[in-house]
Tab-separated table of C-alpha atoms in Angstrom:
chain	number	residue	atom	x	y	z
I	815	UNK	CA	-26.849	-13.417	-11.748
I	816	UNK	CA	-27.713	-10.258	-13.680
I	817	UNK	CA	-26.045	-7.290	-11.975
I	818	UNK	CA	-28.204	-4.814	-13.877
I	819	UNK	CA	-25.173	-3.023	-15.365
I	820	UNK	CA	-26.178	-3.242	-19.032
I	821	UNK	CA	-25.655	0.213	-20.605
I	822	UNK	CA	-24.916	1.835	-17.241
I	823	UNK	CA	-22.190	4.497	-17.348
I	824	UNK	CA	-19.394	4.035	-14.820
I	825	UNK	CA	-16.249	6.077	-14.268
I	826	UNK	CA	-13.199	4.040	-13.204
I	827	UNK	CA	-10.090	5.892	-12.032
I	828	UNK	CA	-6.504	4.632	-12.352
I	829	UNK	CA	-7.737	1.868	-14.636
I	830	UNK	CA	-4.919	1.183	-17.081
I	831	UNK	CA	-3.810	-1.819	-14.988
I	832	UNK	CA	-4.059	-3.422	-11.550
I	833	UNK	CA	-7.113	-3.089	-9.324
I	834	UNK	CA	-8.731	-0.359	-11.389
I	835	UNK	CA	-8.451	-2.365	-14.600
I	836	UNK	CA	-9.829	-5.438	-12.815
I	837	UNK	CA	-12.984	-3.546	-11.894
I	838	UNK	CA	-13.297	-1.921	-15.335
I	839	UNK	CA	-12.999	-5.388	-16.881
I	840	UNK	CA	-15.746	-6.836	-14.665
I	841	UNK	CA	-18.016	-3.884	-15.448
I	842	UNK	CA	-17.427	-4.340	-19.189
I	843	UNK	CA	-18.116	-8.077	-18.920
I	844	UNK	CA	-21.508	-7.123	-17.509
I	845	UNK	CA	-22.319	-4.685	-20.304
I	846	UNK	CA	-21.496	-1.343	-18.698
I	847	UNK	CA	-20.128	1.633	-20.608
I	848	UNK	CA	-16.808	2.449	-18.960
I	849	UNK	CA	-14.997	5.767	-18.814
I	850	UNK	CA	-11.465	5.082	-17.630
I	851	UNK	CA	-8.505	7.296	-16.814
I	852	UNK	CA	-4.839	7.139	-15.860
I	853	UNK	CA	-1.783	9.383	-16.094
I	854	UNK	CA	-0.448	7.696	-19.244
I	855	UNK	CA	-2.417	8.445	-22.409
I	856	UNK	CA	-0.879	5.475	-24.233
I	857	UNK	CA	-1.645	3.042	-21.399
I	858	UNK	CA	-5.237	4.161	-20.888
I	859	UNK	CA	-5.972	4.116	-24.627
I	860	UNK	CA	-4.629	0.553	-24.802
I	861	UNK	CA	-6.774	-0.508	-21.831
I	862	UNK	CA	-9.897	1.036	-23.380
I	863	UNK	CA	-9.240	-0.733	-26.689
I	864	UNK	CA	-8.816	-4.059	-24.889
I	865	UNK	CA	-12.142	-3.654	-23.094
I	866	UNK	CA	-13.971	-2.598	-26.239
I	867	UNK	CA	-12.464	-5.384	-28.348
I	868	UNK	CA	-12.947	-8.140	-25.764
I	869	UNK	CA	-16.437	-7.272	-24.525
I	870	UNK	CA	-18.035	-5.133	-27.245
I	871	UNK	CA	-18.852	-2.236	-24.933
I	872	UNK	CA	-18.473	1.502	-25.410
I	873	UNK	CA	-15.389	2.939	-23.718
I	874	UNK	CA	-13.857	6.363	-23.172
I	875	UNK	CA	-10.208	6.878	-22.281
I	876	UNK	CA	-8.841	10.051	-20.696
I	877	UNK	CA	-5.330	10.952	-19.591
I	878	UNK	CA	-5.749	12.348	-16.079
I	879	UNK	CA	-3.460	13.364	-13.228
I	880	UNK	CA	-5.662	12.692	-10.202
I	881	UNK	CA	-3.759	15.228	-8.089
I	882	UNK	CA	-5.098	18.002	-10.362
I	883	UNK	CA	-8.685	19.198	-9.990
I	884	UNK	CA	-8.817	20.458	-13.572
I	885	UNK	CA	-7.895	17.020	-14.918
I	886	UNK	CA	-10.607	15.334	-12.846
I	887	UNK	CA	-13.203	17.894	-13.943
I	888	UNK	CA	-12.214	17.373	-17.577
I	889	UNK	CA	-12.531	13.578	-17.264
I	890	UNK	CA	-15.999	13.796	-15.754
I	891	UNK	CA	-17.174	16.406	-18.261
I	892	UNK	CA	-15.945	14.350	-21.233
I	893	UNK	CA	-17.965	11.423	-19.880
I	894	UNK	CA	-21.106	13.513	-19.453
I	895	UNK	CA	-20.693	15.026	-22.918
I	896	UNK	CA	-20.494	11.523	-24.419
I	897	UNK	CA	-23.167	9.656	-22.463
I	898	UNK	CA	-25.196	12.103	-20.352
I	899	UNK	CA	-25.859	10.957	-16.813
I	900	UNK	CA	-23.448	8.910	-14.692
I	901	UNK	CA	-24.466	5.749	-12.825
I	902	UNK	CA	-21.291	4.868	-10.944
I	903	UNK	CA	-17.829	5.988	-9.871
I	904	UNK	CA	-14.834	3.929	-8.802
I	905	UNK	CA	-12.506	6.134	-6.727
I	906	UNK	CA	-8.943	4.892	-7.033
I	907	UNK	CA	-5.383	6.210	-7.218
I	908	UNK	CA	-1.882	4.854	-6.877
I	909	UNK	CA	-0.599	4.441	-3.339
I	910	UNK	CA	1.844	6.799	-1.597
I	911	UNK	CA	5.444	5.608	-1.138
I	912	UNK	CA	6.385	3.289	1.716
I	913	UNK	CA	8.141	4.869	4.710
I	914	UNK	CA	7.991	4.998	8.500
I	915	UNK	CA	6.740	8.136	10.209
I	916	UNK	CA	10.097	9.672	11.132
I	917	UNK	CA	11.344	9.343	7.541
I	918	UNK	CA	8.415	11.277	6.050
I	919	UNK	CA	8.831	14.932	5.117
I	920	UNK	CA	6.061	17.520	5.293
I	921	UNK	CA	6.116	17.697	1.489
I	922	UNK	CA	5.476	13.941	1.311
I	923	UNK	CA	2.521	14.275	3.689
I	924	UNK	CA	1.084	16.992	1.460
I	925	UNK	CA	1.672	14.930	-1.675
I	926	UNK	CA	-0.078	11.905	-0.153
I	927	UNK	CA	-2.962	14.122	0.942
I	928	UNK	CA	-3.443	15.370	-2.633
I	929	UNK	CA	-3.034	11.919	-4.208
I	930	UNK	CA	-5.223	9.868	-1.883
I	931	UNK	CA	-7.696	11.996	0.073
I	932	UNK	CA	-8.194	15.125	-2.017
I	933	UNK	CA	-8.431	13.135	-5.257
I	934	UNK	CA	-11.288	11.155	-3.682
I	935	UNK	CA	-13.081	14.316	-2.595
I	936	UNK	CA	-12.625	15.927	-6.008
I	937	UNK	CA	-13.790	12.891	-7.980
I	938	UNK	CA	-16.922	12.570	-5.886
I	939	UNK	CA	-17.639	16.319	-5.962
I	940	UNK	CA	-17.342	16.378	-9.753
I	941	UNK	CA	-19.501	13.283	-10.267
I	942	UNK	CA	-22.504	13.511	-7.944
I	943	UNK	CA	-24.248	16.401	-9.773
I	944	UNK	CA	-24.531	14.054	-12.775
I	945	UNK	CA	-25.861	11.040	-10.833
I	946	UNK	CA	-29.425	12.157	-11.335
I	947	UNK	CA	-30.813	8.611	-11.252
I	948	UNK	CA	-28.895	7.587	-8.129
I	949	UNK	CA	-26.183	4.969	-8.413
I	950	UNK	CA	-23.070	3.725	-6.676
I	951	UNK	CA	-19.787	5.216	-5.544
I	952	UNK	CA	-17.022	2.853	-4.499
I	953	UNK	CA	-13.621	3.685	-3.045
I	954	UNK	CA	-10.554	1.455	-2.868
I	955	UNK	CA	-8.503	1.745	0.304
I	956	UNK	CA	-6.233	-0.810	1.979
I	957	UNK	CA	-6.252	-3.404	4.732
I	958	UNK	CA	-4.118	-0.888	6.640
I	959	UNK	CA	-7.313	0.989	7.549
I	960	UNK	CA	-8.178	-2.002	9.778
I	961	UNK	CA	-4.667	-2.752	11.048
I	962	UNK	CA	-1.647	-0.577	10.171
I	963	UNK	CA	0.938	-2.180	7.887
I	964	UNK	CA	4.618	-1.547	8.659
I	965	UNK	CA	6.139	1.294	6.597
I	966	UNK	CA	2.793	2.388	5.143
I	967	UNK	CA	2.110	5.364	7.411
I	968	UNK	CA	1.219	7.689	4.524
I	969	UNK	CA	-1.262	5.236	3.032
I	970	UNK	CA	-2.776	4.283	6.380
I	971	UNK	CA	-3.500	7.852	7.460
I	972	UNK	CA	-4.876	9.101	4.155
I	973	UNK	CA	-6.901	6.008	3.342
I	974	UNK	CA	-8.433	6.062	6.822
I	975	UNK	CA	-9.637	9.545	5.927
I	976	UNK	CA	-11.269	8.108	2.798
I	977	UNK	CA	-13.133	5.558	4.939
I	978	UNK	CA	-14.427	8.408	7.107
I	979	UNK	CA	-15.562	10.170	3.956
I	980	UNK	CA	-17.411	7.039	2.795
I	981	UNK	CA	-19.311	6.706	6.066
I	982	UNK	CA	-20.225	10.398	6.031
I	983	UNK	CA	-21.434	10.398	2.429
I	984	UNK	CA	-23.395	7.172	2.836
I	985	UNK	CA	-25.640	9.145	5.197
I	986	UNK	CA	-25.621	12.450	3.333
I	987	UNK	CA	-26.294	11.059	-0.147
I	988	UNK	CA	-28.850	8.404	0.766
I	989	UNK	CA	-31.797	10.688	0.000
I	990	UNK	CA	-30.429	11.097	-3.518
I	991	UNK	CA	-30.369	7.325	-4.027
I	992	UNK	CA	-26.577	7.302	-4.141
I	993	UNK	CA	-24.872	4.445	-2.320
I	994	UNK	CA	-21.281	4.874	-1.075
I	995	UNK	CA	-19.121	1.891	-0.136
I	996	UNK	CA	-15.489	0.943	0.335
I	997	UNK	CA	-13.533	-2.037	-0.985
I	998	UNK	CA	-10.507	-3.243	0.989
I	999	UNK	CA	-7.945	-5.261	-0.961
I	1000	UNK	CA	-5.796	-7.788	0.794
I	1001	UNK	CA	-2.829	-9.295	-1.038
I	1002	UNK	CA	-3.866	-8.948	-4.666
I	1003	UNK	CA	-1.316	-9.887	-7.333
I	1004	UNK	CA	-0.461	-6.424	-8.692
I	1005	UNK	CA	2.677	-4.403	-9.375
I	1006	UNK	CA	2.053	-2.498	-6.132
I	1007	UNK	CA	2.124	-5.689	-4.042
I	1008	UNK	CA	5.229	-6.884	-5.861
I	1009	UNK	CA	6.936	-3.606	-4.952
I	1010	UNK	CA	5.886	-3.959	-1.311
I	1011	UNK	CA	7.345	-7.489	-1.281
I	1012	UNK	CA	10.584	-6.052	-2.659
I	1013	UNK	CA	10.596	-3.373	0.057
I	1014	UNK	CA	10.084	-6.030	2.739
I	1015	UNK	CA	12.835	-8.186	1.257
I	1016	UNK	CA	15.250	-5.260	1.235
I	1017	UNK	CA	14.456	-4.428	4.855
I	1018	UNK	CA	14.823	-8.015	6.127
I	1019	UNK	CA	17.692	-9.077	3.900
I	1020	UNK	CA	15.705	-11.858	2.213
I	1021	UNK	CA	14.554	-12.525	-1.354
I	1022	UNK	CA	11.246	-11.157	-2.694
I	1023	UNK	CA	10.115	-14.776	-3.124
I	1024	UNK	CA	10.690	-15.453	0.587
I	1025	UNK	CA	8.847	-12.243	1.487
I	1026	UNK	CA	5.909	-13.419	-0.602
I	1027	UNK	CA	5.910	-16.861	1.036
I	1028	UNK	CA	5.709	-15.213	4.453
I	1029	UNK	CA	2.701	-13.213	3.305
I	1030	UNK	CA	0.973	-16.278	1.893
I	1031	UNK	CA	1.377	-18.064	5.212
I	1032	UNK	CA	-0.997	-15.498	6.745
I	1033	UNK	CA	-3.745	-16.016	4.146
I	1034	UNK	CA	-6.179	-18.886	4.886
I	1035	UNK	CA	-6.903	-19.419	1.173
I	1036	UNK	CA	-3.126	-19.738	0.664
I	1037	UNK	CA	-2.863	-17.664	-2.508
I	1038	UNK	CA	-2.725	-14.105	-3.691
I	1039	UNK	CA	-5.960	-12.678	-5.005
I	1040	UNK	CA	-6.301	-11.859	-8.695
I	1041	UNK	CA	-7.568	-8.663	-10.228
I	1042	UNK	CA	-10.557	-10.708	-11.420
I	1043	UNK	CA	-11.369	-11.706	-7.825
I	1044	UNK	CA	-11.245	-8.057	-6.856
I	1045	UNK	CA	-13.025	-6.811	-9.968
I	1046	UNK	CA	-16.033	-9.054	-9.446
I	1047	UNK	CA	-16.549	-7.707	-5.937
I	1048	UNK	CA	-16.184	-4.137	-7.165
I	1049	UNK	CA	-18.620	-4.548	-10.042
I	1050	UNK	CA	-21.206	-6.011	-7.660
I	1051	UNK	CA	-20.976	-3.111	-5.201
I	1052	UNK	CA	-21.267	-0.581	-8.030
I	1053	UNK	CA	-24.266	-2.352	-9.529
I	1054	UNK	CA	-28.027	-2.176	-8.913
I	1055	UNK	CA	-27.737	-5.721	-7.527
I	1056	UNK	CA	-26.224	-4.113	-4.393
I	1057	UNK	CA	-29.095	-1.630	-4.071
I	1058	UNK	CA	-29.472	-2.127	-0.288
I	1059	UNK	CA	-25.782	-1.854	0.585
I	1060	UNK	CA	-24.294	1.498	1.607
I	1061	UNK	CA	-21.748	2.696	4.152
I	1062	UNK	CA	-20.073	-0.723	4.079
I	1063	UNK	CA	-16.444	-1.834	3.793
I	1064	UNK	CA	-15.915	-5.210	2.113
I	1065	UNK	CA	-12.621	-7.031	2.562
I	1066	UNK	CA	-11.345	-9.020	-0.439
I	1067	UNK	CA	-8.411	-10.687	1.289
I	1068	UNK	CA	-8.662	-14.472	1.214
I	1069	UNK	CA	-9.594	-14.517	4.891
I	1070	UNK	CA	-6.454	-12.818	6.170
């Protein structure tokens, strides 16, 4: 199936590894030009080189702190200066720390707000003026927006706000030909999930391996997802092949 991504320009945030890299990889496999960012200049340059070397596509790497508006604006402007218009945006950022409500300080709430919700708003605000031919915006949230996950209060609250933003923008941007969707990861084999397994193990007094086995028991497909599983779904929703899909939330969770 041709996704229609050949020579499309797509921004992918937090793409040096994990879910963001999985989507950037799938986009590159389908011929898209990818502009990727992360906090670490070394890591994002290495990721861009891997994509260019493996798939022969044009890439742009930018060091970017997604809690800072000026960094986001610089990333988007560098992309526009290099390629002109933008066809897609993957909104992504690292997750807030795990904690229960009564352990969370006001400063941590504010930090999570900047990292998760405000970064989404700023990325979209900076990008849509350059999506003159329409295109796709995709956010990554969490299965906690459907059912809260223990100790992930910060993530649940802020990511639920992102889902509200997606539904709002799907209506507001439809006349501009811009589709806005949300991708919900289940248990995908990333560093973040490994850390959550460690947190669970510490809390219950078990090994991380036992914590992972308990998680697998709740997944009908009986395995963790891979970043390639997740990336394929993301590339589809960002592509012209999904031209009649907007305001949707797709779960990539093995049936859990």
